[in-house]
XYZ file of C-alpha atoms in Angstrom:
658
model
C 44.570 -26.574 -87.542
C 45.829 -27.265 -90.630
C 45.861 -30.752 -90.552
C 42.380 -30.873 -88.931
C 41.100 -28.303 -91.034
C 41.816 -30.867 -93.719
C 39.918 -34.240 -92.399
C 37.179 -32.240 -91.617
C 36.783 -30.894 -94.859
C 37.823 -34.198 -96.923
C 35.221 -35.715 -94.537
C 32.473 -34.112 -96.231
C 32.240 -36.170 -98.883
C 31.432 -39.512 -97.274
C 27.604 -37.606 -96.364
C 28.048 -36.646 -99.866
C 28.927 -40.061 -101.454
C 25.868 -41.674 -99.269
C 23.772 -39.048 -100.209
C 24.178 -39.295 -103.882
C 23.736 -43.436 -103.730
C 20.067 -42.735 -101.236
C 18.691 -40.278 -104.176
C 20.106 -42.467 -107.146
C 17.445 -43.708 -109.228
C 14.054 -41.669 -107.600
C 14.185 -38.423 -109.922
C 15.094 -36.226 -107.371
C 17.009 -33.575 -109.711
C 16.597 -31.369 -106.135
C 18.771 -33.529 -104.147
C 21.324 -34.621 -106.508
C 21.529 -30.241 -107.260
C 22.009 -29.865 -103.480
C 24.413 -33.114 -103.043
C 26.557 -30.967 -106.133
C 27.298 -27.496 -104.832
C 27.970 -28.717 -101.157
C 30.494 -30.961 -102.789
C 31.401 -28.138 -104.930
C 32.057 -25.950 -102.106
C 33.727 -28.658 -100.549
C 36.049 -29.176 -103.135
C 36.625 -25.180 -102.907
C 37.549 -24.950 -99.448
C 40.171 -27.543 -99.965
C 41.214 -25.640 -102.823
C 42.243 -23.259 -100.826
C 42.995 -24.952 -98.128
C 46.081 -26.230 -100.246
C 46.787 -22.622 -101.210
C 44.905 -22.670 -104.742
C 42.795 -19.018 -103.593
C 41.956 -18.388 -107.595
C 41.274 -21.969 -108.214
C 38.519 -21.429 -105.767
C 37.039 -18.560 -106.251
C 36.020 -19.836 -109.229
C 34.417 -22.547 -107.958
C 32.627 -20.711 -104.984
C 31.455 -18.100 -108.234
C 30.326 -21.460 -109.758
C 28.518 -22.746 -107.393
C 26.675 -19.383 -106.135
C 24.882 -18.505 -109.622
C 22.425 -21.789 -109.260
C 22.647 -20.511 -105.465
C 21.714 -17.068 -106.028
C 18.913 -17.706 -108.456
C 16.847 -19.919 -105.618
C 17.378 -18.013 -103.731
C 15.727 -14.994 -105.905
C 12.895 -16.973 -106.942
C 11.918 -17.743 -103.383
C 12.135 -13.898 -102.409
C 11.132 -12.464 -105.633
C 6.776 -11.936 -106.045
C 5.009 -13.440 -108.554
C 4.180 -10.402 -109.917
C 7.572 -9.487 -110.213
C 8.556 -13.082 -112.323
C 6.286 -15.810 -111.916
C 6.650 -19.347 -111.515
C 5.469 -20.028 -115.250
C 8.848 -17.962 -115.711
C 10.790 -19.313 -113.695
C 9.957 -23.397 -115.528
C 10.371 -21.682 -118.928
C 13.749 -20.877 -117.627
C 14.520 -24.293 -116.488
C 13.454 -26.108 -119.658
C 15.760 -23.956 -121.836
C 18.119 -25.274 -119.960
C 16.817 -29.098 -120.232
C 13.939 -30.223 -121.484
C 10.952 -31.076 -119.432
C 12.867 -30.009 -116.554
C 11.134 -27.314 -113.552
C 11.726 -24.870 -111.056
C 10.640 -26.807 -108.550
C 12.087 -29.661 -109.816
C 16.144 -28.813 -109.477
C 15.458 -25.618 -106.656
C 18.067 -26.843 -103.490
C 15.387 -26.108 -99.833
C 15.273 -22.737 -98.698
C 17.288 -23.124 -95.391
C 20.060 -25.517 -97.150
C 20.351 -22.624 -100.149
C 20.745 -20.334 -97.482
C 23.624 -22.204 -95.446
C 25.691 -22.987 -99.241
C 25.354 -19.825 -99.943
C 27.047 -18.141 -95.550
C 29.638 -20.843 -96.606
C 30.387 -19.522 -100.627
C 30.645 -16.353 -98.402
C 32.575 -18.329 -95.542
C 35.258 -19.595 -98.142
C 35.276 -16.308 -101.039
C 36.052 -14.328 -97.388
C 38.570 -16.929 -95.919
C 36.082 -15.902 -92.788
C 38.221 -12.821 -91.846
C 36.067 -11.684 -89.065
C 36.058 -7.684 -90.377
C 33.921 -9.348 -93.345
C 31.875 -11.182 -91.291
C 34.101 -14.435 -90.476
C 31.914 -14.863 -87.054
C 28.437 -14.109 -87.757
C 27.860 -15.849 -90.880
C 29.289 -18.649 -89.277
C 26.974 -18.937 -86.571
C 24.273 -17.922 -88.975
C 25.378 -21.119 -90.751
C 24.920 -23.320 -87.374
C 21.618 -22.241 -86.878
C 19.651 -23.080 -90.132
C 21.797 -26.288 -89.597
C 19.769 -26.432 -85.879
C 16.538 -25.106 -87.700
C 17.111 -28.139 -90.276
C 17.207 -30.659 -88.013
C 14.285 -29.679 -86.245
C 11.652 -29.547 -89.778
C 13.939 -32.553 -90.934
C 10.809 -34.591 -88.224
C 8.148 -32.988 -90.373
C 7.722 -34.982 -93.887
C 9.097 -33.147 -96.706
C 6.192 -34.438 -98.840
C 3.630 -32.205 -96.453
C 5.479 -29.292 -96.755
C 3.959 -26.561 -98.907
C 7.074 -24.582 -99.750
C 10.342 -27.484 -99.017
C 11.952 -25.519 -96.492
C 15.007 -28.142 -95.308
C 17.367 -30.681 -96.825
C 17.807 -34.229 -96.156
C 19.684 -35.859 -93.345
C 23.176 -36.418 -95.803
C 22.515 -32.828 -96.995
C 22.885 -31.326 -93.106
C 26.329 -34.055 -92.648
C 27.702 -32.690 -95.067
C 27.613 -28.716 -95.006
C 28.076 -29.768 -91.130
C 31.380 -30.758 -92.263
C 32.388 -28.772 -94.176
C 31.618 -25.989 -91.780
C 34.027 -28.041 -89.230
C 36.738 -27.684 -91.786
C 35.805 -23.904 -92.218
C 35.252 -23.395 -88.221
C 38.580 -24.983 -87.258
C 41.145 -22.350 -89.849
C 39.212 -19.749 -88.161
C 38.481 -20.086 -84.477
C 42.094 -19.097 -83.780
C 42.661 -16.192 -84.922
C 39.183 -14.989 -83.704
C 40.390 -15.939 -80.771
C 43.016 -12.861 -79.756
C 40.152 -10.970 -80.239
C 37.424 -12.407 -78.214
C 35.973 -9.712 -76.760
C 36.031 -7.305 -79.530
C 34.004 -10.120 -81.681
C 31.613 -10.550 -78.059
C 31.094 -6.962 -78.457
C 29.685 -7.185 -82.275
C 28.489 -10.702 -82.628
C 26.172 -11.139 -79.457
C 23.450 -8.207 -80.915
C 24.112 -9.080 -84.441
C 23.040 -13.019 -83.548
C 20.027 -11.912 -81.430
C 18.803 -10.671 -84.088
C 19.457 -13.182 -86.352
C 17.398 -15.492 -83.885
C 14.899 -13.062 -84.055
C 14.413 -13.396 -88.083
C 14.031 -17.292 -87.601
C 12.074 -16.876 -84.846
C 9.921 -14.543 -87.138
C 9.952 -15.922 -90.885
C 9.490 -19.803 -88.895
C 5.651 -17.917 -87.447
C 5.047 -15.895 -90.958
C 5.664 -19.337 -92.641
C 3.515 -21.309 -90.575
C 0.599 -18.669 -90.330
C 0.567 -17.729 -94.519
C 0.435 -21.560 -95.363
C -2.169 -22.087 -92.868
C -3.925 -19.180 -94.453
C -3.319 -20.317 -98.119
C -4.027 -24.204 -96.859
C -7.812 -22.245 -95.319
C -8.303 -20.392 -98.624
C -7.979 -23.760 -100.813
C -10.009 -25.194 -98.076
C -12.666 -22.973 -98.255
C -12.521 -22.855 -102.125
C -13.418 -26.691 -102.163
C -16.221 -25.849 -99.830
C -17.918 -23.606 -101.896
C -17.400 -26.173 -105.042
C -19.511 -28.447 -103.159
C -21.875 -26.172 -102.220
C -22.416 -24.622 -105.810
C -23.045 -28.874 -106.553
C -25.912 -28.885 -103.707
C -26.793 -25.531 -105.159
C -26.642 -27.556 -108.861
C -29.314 -30.752 -106.996
C -31.399 -28.746 -105.393
C -32.342 -26.232 -108.482
C -32.758 -29.970 -109.949
C -35.291 -30.954 -108.023
C -37.030 -27.874 -107.874
C -36.872 -27.880 -111.541
C -37.992 -31.367 -111.676
C -41.268 -30.594 -109.144
C -42.766 -28.058 -112.052
C -41.207 -30.130 -114.633
C -44.470 -33.259 -113.057
C -47.088 -30.490 -112.014
C -47.321 -29.808 -116.013
C -48.489 -33.440 -117.375
C -51.075 -33.381 -114.476
C -53.101 -31.122 -116.585
C -53.339 -34.739 -118.420
C -55.565 -37.525 -118.277
C -53.843 -39.318 -120.911
C -50.070 -40.313 -121.249
C -48.172 -37.773 -123.514
C -47.055 -37.988 -126.831
C -43.534 -38.329 -127.510
C -43.633 -34.888 -129.594
C -45.085 -33.122 -126.329
C -42.733 -34.825 -124.370
C -39.395 -33.686 -125.897
C -40.825 -30.035 -126.707
C -40.863 -30.125 -122.930
C -37.936 -32.041 -121.635
C -35.809 -30.000 -124.333
C -36.652 -27.075 -121.974
C -35.062 -28.639 -118.789
C -32.341 -31.194 -120.038
C -31.020 -27.498 -121.949
C -30.597 -26.235 -118.005
C -29.266 -29.203 -117.202
C -26.501 -31.621 -118.726
C -25.889 -33.202 -116.315
C -29.570 -34.974 -117.218
C -29.061 -38.362 -118.659
C -32.534 -37.948 -119.403
C -36.086 -36.948 -118.827
C -38.160 -40.294 -119.037
C -41.705 -40.973 -118.326
C -43.101 -44.181 -116.375
C -45.979 -45.893 -117.132
C -47.599 -47.368 -113.995
C -46.108 -50.294 -115.033
C -42.655 -49.133 -114.590
C -42.094 -49.546 -118.384
C -40.010 -46.664 -119.990
C -42.427 -45.150 -122.472
C -41.148 -42.278 -123.701
C -37.322 -40.635 -122.939
C -35.316 -37.710 -123.976
C -33.044 -36.703 -125.772
C -33.307 -39.675 -127.856
C -29.648 -40.266 -128.397
C -28.821 -44.380 -129.135
C -27.983 -44.739 -125.538
C -31.311 -43.911 -124.539
C -33.547 -45.542 -127.294
C -31.784 -48.787 -126.150
C -33.705 -48.554 -122.863
C -36.817 -47.677 -124.530
C -39.704 -50.146 -123.749
C -37.771 -51.522 -120.604
C -39.828 -52.581 -117.298
C -37.786 -50.864 -114.725
C -39.396 -54.134 -111.826
C -37.908 -56.345 -114.289
C -34.662 -54.383 -115.033
C -33.282 -52.477 -112.354
C -34.200 -53.561 -108.767
C -31.968 -51.448 -106.928
C -34.420 -48.585 -108.007
C -37.366 -50.734 -107.368
C -37.894 -49.404 -103.781
C -37.990 -45.541 -105.489
C -40.370 -46.787 -108.634
C -42.977 -48.265 -106.297
C -43.407 -45.100 -104.124
C -43.720 -42.746 -106.710
C -46.340 -44.953 -108.759
C -48.271 -46.352 -105.879
C -47.464 -44.268 -103.489
C -47.816 -41.046 -105.168
C -44.610 -39.917 -103.244
C -41.113 -38.025 -105.049
C -38.805 -41.341 -104.812
C -34.718 -41.426 -104.778
C -32.778 -43.849 -105.429
C -29.283 -44.436 -103.806
C -26.207 -44.255 -105.938
C -26.714 -47.183 -108.381
C -25.539 -48.743 -111.330
C -27.729 -47.024 -114.245
C -29.615 -48.645 -117.308
C -26.860 -47.291 -119.551
C -24.419 -48.208 -117.779
C -22.979 -45.366 -115.533
C -23.705 -44.307 -111.853
C -26.153 -42.340 -111.090
C -29.009 -41.552 -109.373
C -32.563 -41.340 -109.768
C -35.614 -39.105 -108.946
C -39.213 -40.138 -109.396
C -41.937 -38.077 -109.048
C -45.358 -38.984 -109.712
C -47.891 -37.233 -111.825
C -51.336 -38.894 -109.678
C -54.318 -38.845 -111.516
C -57.168 -38.399 -108.572
C -56.091 -39.864 -104.918
C -56.175 -43.211 -105.447
C -55.107 -43.514 -108.920
C -51.512 -42.766 -111.029
C -50.892 -41.630 -114.602
C -47.224 -42.567 -114.341
C -43.932 -40.995 -113.235
C -41.850 -38.893 -114.680
C -37.804 -40.453 -114.417
C -34.855 -37.647 -114.035
C -31.410 -39.682 -114.409
C -28.453 -37.990 -113.090
C -25.201 -39.544 -114.558
C -22.596 -38.521 -111.632
C -19.987 -38.685 -114.188
C -21.991 -36.169 -116.026
C -22.499 -34.031 -113.057
C -19.006 -34.215 -111.858
C -18.135 -33.162 -115.485
C -19.866 -30.550 -115.292
C -18.406 -29.081 -111.911
C -15.097 -30.152 -112.864
C -15.067 -27.587 -115.989
C -15.117 -24.700 -112.652
C -12.074 -25.305 -111.566
C -8.486 -25.211 -113.414
C -7.578 -28.633 -114.273
C -4.363 -28.202 -115.091
C -4.410 -27.039 -111.556
C -7.016 -29.085 -109.588
C -7.321 -32.377 -108.503
C -10.583 -33.639 -107.820
C -12.919 -36.457 -106.978
C -16.018 -37.891 -106.139
C -16.870 -41.036 -104.651
C -19.588 -42.982 -102.020
C -17.423 -44.645 -99.862
C -14.746 -45.971 -101.048
C -15.960 -46.185 -104.846
C -14.600 -43.514 -106.814
C -17.284 -42.312 -108.927
C -15.987 -39.491 -111.061
C -12.000 -38.171 -111.088
C -10.273 -36.193 -112.883
C -6.010 -35.743 -111.880
C -4.499 -32.688 -111.923
C -1.911 -32.592 -115.433
C 0.756 -30.885 -112.538
C 2.306 -31.816 -109.763
C -0.118 -32.821 -106.834
C -0.007 -30.724 -103.691
C 0.701 -32.313 -100.054
C -3.066 -30.964 -99.581
C -6.303 -32.794 -100.700
C -9.588 -31.466 -99.424
C -12.411 -33.533 -98.800
C -15.906 -32.538 -98.577
C -18.810 -34.346 -97.520
C -21.806 -34.216 -99.512
C -25.534 -34.650 -98.944
C -26.661 -35.656 -102.483
C -30.500 -36.057 -102.628
C -30.303 -38.100 -99.382
C -26.812 -39.389 -100.995
C -23.734 -39.106 -98.897
C -21.035 -38.582 -101.082
C -17.453 -36.809 -100.895
C -15.674 -34.644 -103.380
C -11.727 -34.101 -102.651
C -10.880 -30.946 -104.161
C -6.364 -31.077 -104.021
C -4.693 -27.946 -105.861
C -1.483 -28.712 -107.545
C 1.698 -27.963 -106.297
C 2.784 -25.104 -108.697
C -0.344 -22.680 -108.102
C -0.118 -23.746 -104.619
C 3.209 -22.152 -104.857
C 1.806 -19.693 -107.027
C -0.199 -17.602 -103.812
C 1.723 -18.531 -101.503
C 3.055 -14.888 -100.207
C 6.511 -14.187 -100.328
C 6.819 -11.725 -97.215
C 8.340 -14.638 -95.003
C 11.303 -15.312 -97.431
C 12.191 -11.519 -98.046
C 11.722 -11.215 -93.789
C 14.119 -14.030 -93.546
C 16.636 -12.744 -96.176
C 16.189 -9.019 -95.978
C 16.392 -9.687 -91.760
C 20.351 -12.114 -92.274
C 20.943 -9.084 -94.092
C 20.612 -6.371 -91.938
C 21.655 -8.244 -88.702
C 24.775 -8.371 -91.310
C 25.221 -5.643 -91.605
C 25.061 -4.274 -87.546
C 27.686 -6.831 -87.848
C 30.439 -4.912 -89.822
C 28.591 -1.425 -87.773
C 29.832 -2.761 -84.711
C 33.088 -4.573 -85.410
C 33.521 -1.086 -87.318
C 32.911 0.457 -84.583
C 34.663 -1.589 -81.915
C 37.862 -1.839 -84.342
C 37.269 2.209 -84.223
C 36.803 2.955 -80.649
C 39.992 0.170 -80.076
C 42.417 2.896 -82.494
C 40.605 5.853 -80.429
C 41.689 4.109 -77.303
C 45.184 3.084 -78.447
C 45.630 6.842 -79.909
C 43.792 8.295 -76.836
C 46.648 6.524 -74.977
C 49.723 7.113 -76.748
C 48.226 10.703 -77.157
C 48.381 10.421 -72.893
C 52.186 8.562 -73.022
C 53.281 11.321 -75.381
C 51.455 13.992 -73.091
C 53.537 12.528 -70.824
C 56.607 12.254 -72.086
C 56.955 15.665 -73.070
C 55.457 16.846 -69.601
C 58.122 14.336 -68.500
C 61.264 16.167 -70.697
C 59.898 19.533 -69.842
C 60.502 19.328 -66.389
C 63.920 17.229 -67.318
C 64.281 20.069 -69.497
C 63.738 22.810 -66.852
C 64.759 20.734 -63.982
C 68.104 21.274 -66.612
C 68.016 24.999 -67.119
C 67.438 25.469 -63.230
C 71.115 23.122 -62.841
C 72.619 24.853 -65.344
C 71.839 28.768 -63.293
C 71.706 27.487 -60.442
C 73.732 26.322 -57.284
C 72.565 22.781 -56.827
C 73.085 23.078 -53.022
C 72.129 27.139 -51.799
C 69.268 26.465 -54.946
C 70.946 29.845 -55.644
C 71.900 31.518 -59.050
C 75.454 30.204 -59.812
C 77.793 32.216 -61.586
C 76.560 31.598 -65.026
C 72.985 33.245 -64.429
C 74.881 35.824 -62.483
C 77.113 36.773 -66.001
C 73.785 36.758 -67.680
C 71.503 39.003 -65.364
C 74.764 41.760 -65.323
C 75.050 41.651 -69.665
C 70.764 42.365 -69.057
C 71.552 44.837 -67.378
C 73.733 46.627 -68.929
C 72.331 49.842 -69.489
C 71.333 51.021 -66.534
C 73.067 53.525 -64.564
C 74.111 52.991 -61.552
C 74.899 49.405 -61.110
C 76.266 47.681 -58.033
C 78.501 44.190 -57.436
C 79.369 42.587 -54.746
C 81.272 40.227 -53.599
C 81.112 38.259 -50.097
C 83.913 35.275 -49.246
C 83.807 33.481 -46.285
C 86.436 34.315 -43.406
C 88.248 30.786 -42.425
C 85.819 29.107 -44.426
C 87.786 26.292 -44.657
C 88.350 25.292 -40.817
C 84.561 24.785 -40.902
C 85.190 22.067 -43.413
C 88.665 20.761 -42.116
C 87.028 21.104 -37.858
C 83.548 19.643 -38.102
C 83.166 18.968 -41.882
C 81.205 19.276 -45.318
C 77.432 18.559 -43.521
C 78.431 21.501 -40.883
C 80.260 23.871 -44.162
C 77.286 22.855 -46.617
C 74.229 23.898 -43.964
C 76.789 27.318 -43.294
C 76.737 28.100 -46.671
C 72.890 27.289 -46.941
C 72.174 29.531 -44.215
C 74.093 32.689 -45.876
C 72.526 31.468 -48.867
C 69.122 32.536 -47.561
C 70.360 35.465 -45.856
C 71.487 37.141 -48.744
C 68.235 36.323 -50.358
C 66.831 38.003 -47.888
C 68.712 41.385 -47.654
C 69.674 41.445 -51.348
C 65.977 40.719 -53.328
C 64.159 43.419 -51.734
C 66.655 45.890 -53.378
C 65.414 43.999 -56.560
C 68.764 42.564 -56.472
C 70.679 39.259 -57.752
C 72.550 36.913 -54.994
C 74.136 34.209 -55.991
C 77.257 31.799 -55.746
C 80.034 32.637 -57.392
C 81.725 29.471 -56.148
C 82.945 27.201 -53.033
C 82.346 29.744 -50.252
C 82.344 32.917 -52.321
C 78.930 34.776 -52.784
C 77.830 37.790 -55.260
C 74.943 40.479 -55.968
C 73.926 42.440 -58.552
C 72.107 45.736 -57.643
C 71.007 47.486 -61.008
C 69.606 50.963 -60.362
C 71.491 50.659 -56.838
C 74.847 53.758 -56.217
C 77.696 53.267 -53.609
C 75.898 54.203 -51.123
C 72.851 52.290 -51.135
C 75.454 49.464 -51.856
C 77.952 49.893 -49.132
C 74.238 50.234 -46.679
C 73.542 46.795 -48.247
C 76.576 44.724 -47.904
C 77.248 46.055 -44.666
C 73.366 44.809 -43.798
C 74.107 41.631 -45.330
C 77.969 41.480 -43.117
C 75.721 41.910 -40.034
C 73.498 39.660 -40.649
C 75.592 36.740 -40.909
C 77.172 37.575 -37.988
C 73.844 37.506 -36.191
C 73.792 34.086 -36.780
C 75.861 33.234 -34.713
C 77.098 30.337 -36.921
C 80.426 28.974 -35.393
C 83.593 27.449 -35.510
C 85.053 24.767 -33.670
C 86.918 27.098 -30.819
C 83.479 29.275 -30.132
C 84.459 32.011 -32.650
C 81.700 33.846 -34.491
C 81.368 33.501 -38.440
C 82.167 35.939 -40.572
C 82.257 37.468 -43.962
C 84.331 40.139 -45.860
C 82.474 41.757 -48.747
C 84.064 44.067 -51.443
C 81.711 46.322 -53.890
C 81.930 48.452 -56.483
C 79.603 50.930 -58.417
C 79.678 51.341 -62.115
C 78.121 55.525 -62.814
C 78.292 55.482 -65.701
C 80.036 54.505 -69.083
C 80.509 50.455 -70.868
C 79.874 47.475 -69.114
C 83.308 46.185 -68.913
C 82.011 42.387 -67.016
C 85.799 41.824 -66.175
C 86.555 44.819 -65.386
C 83.880 45.554 -62.331
C 84.622 42.165 -61.121
C 88.034 42.734 -60.754
C 87.575 45.883 -58.888
C 85.367 43.723 -56.724
C 87.852 41.176 -56.091
C 90.544 43.755 -55.331
C 88.168 45.805 -52.604
C 87.337 42.158 -51.309
C 90.820 41.824 -50.991
C 91.294 44.486 -48.855
C 88.735 43.872 -46.133
C 90.185 40.538 -46.132
C 93.624 42.604 -45.892
C 92.652 44.701 -43.039
C 91.373 42.033 -40.690
C 87.971 40.170 -42.061
C 83.900 40.662 -41.054
C 84.485 44.037 -42.481
C 82.997 45.685 -46.541
C 85.311 47.460 -48.482
C 84.167 49.584 -51.265
C 86.717 49.659 -54.674
C 89.113 52.252 -55.596
C 88.728 54.992 -57.822
C 88.428 54.145 -61.642
C 87.522 56.461 -64.284
C 84.676 54.804 -64.669
C 83.767 54.204 -60.843
C 82.315 56.093 -58.273
C 84.536 56.248 -55.282
C 82.910 56.122 -51.551
């Protein structure tokens, strides 16, 4: 895995080199910056693989600074930090450098930032490594999809070029190779945290793309509407001009002679003041000669006296319509006598129905008209062009980088079809572009990352809880087992394993426990000739007979509050607190009789019997050895007298005789 990781990481330098060669000399600083940052992260990953963690983290930190600045410039609103401030900050580093010139594409910025975090955290799953890796894969996929769109047609540069994408993919492969084996061991917990987080990333990317498309479409529609408004203002200006020209012409219908130069200048000055784009206002006599002109500039005085039929053939038809047909004549866009393109309106001044005093010539200079229109817009951030067909009549180039959108408005200037082209600058469009799609993207990815951390932490806690619960269950089971074993050990320590009766130890403890209770009787029972059972019928029969005797003893002794125990071999003992000698004798006799009635037989058919010795302590201190010896003596006497009988111990000072 280590060799594969090094191989893929080194492979990233191939597209980086090819990308550097492809942008050399093209003044694409942003691609050079992106390639440089990718190379720095690739070197950091390679250094991390070789063990230089401190140097790797330093390289990542250096790369993160411009990436975070670029990301902030994408996300922060214009009213917080305007684009001009970002440009001023860029120019403070390199003279003439603007933000858009060096800033990497949005998705490339995000992808490189996530790769930097992956390298810094060494792809640990507890720090979001799997989700960060999946995010970079998705961002690369979106970059490939957006790469089909011409980068020049995009307002906000979103995707890097193919070489940057390939380099990031190779670096991502190198990071993945080292991380995947460690994640595979925890596949199920990681899947539970990764799937919902990744679903949120999908939704965020779709929402970002939708908002990006909508905001750019709305901005384009807004700038197009502004272009049409500009064209409408130009059209209204021409219409107002024509209405004014008609009023001006009607003034001279009251005269029978041509106006003097002073009269002409006095009236024309009022109209020229309102319509600054008029090159001149001239009086044309019936022979088409220019006899009066205002303003009396050197350029206009040069054409004074010219016969229009001869000097301007392109406008002959319009002049004839005014002079001979008494109708308004309009020229197409022609070259004026002053050497500039323009349009001339000829308005007749009739004397009667057949005669004409002359005509008023309103000469519109299209460059001056365009200049009047251009003054209404920001010259620094808007490119304008007024054209007729392929001929550009007037133009204004934007001082800033032109934007991707050119709006063409069709105009009808008194019958002359013109086109007005409006192209806002890239900077002015970026200033007006809403930031909420980028904010949505960054915020959504951050929330997905936090969701992963929460789910991963919850999954780990749940796993630890299950382990603790399992350990506690095992511990409780072990405690129960040990308790059961302890109880069994304690029970075995005080009970006979064969008959399940209390043994000698428990019998002695019971005697000690009844030290202060009087009277206290003790019985010793011995099976007569029990050895013959084992010798002739076997130990299994002997064990069965002992069990039967044990049950009989418990049935007889325990109802009287006593304890019946196996003393050893075929000997059994009983402790009867608060039982005097008479009661003890009766109980012992009942025990003997019950055994005899049980018809447990020897090999020769004789019934199994028992001999019992009884002793009762009426008062005085308890001497266990003495009382047991007295009971044993009574038992011995019962056996000596022929067995199958009950005998009471001989008289002692502390023992009542029967």
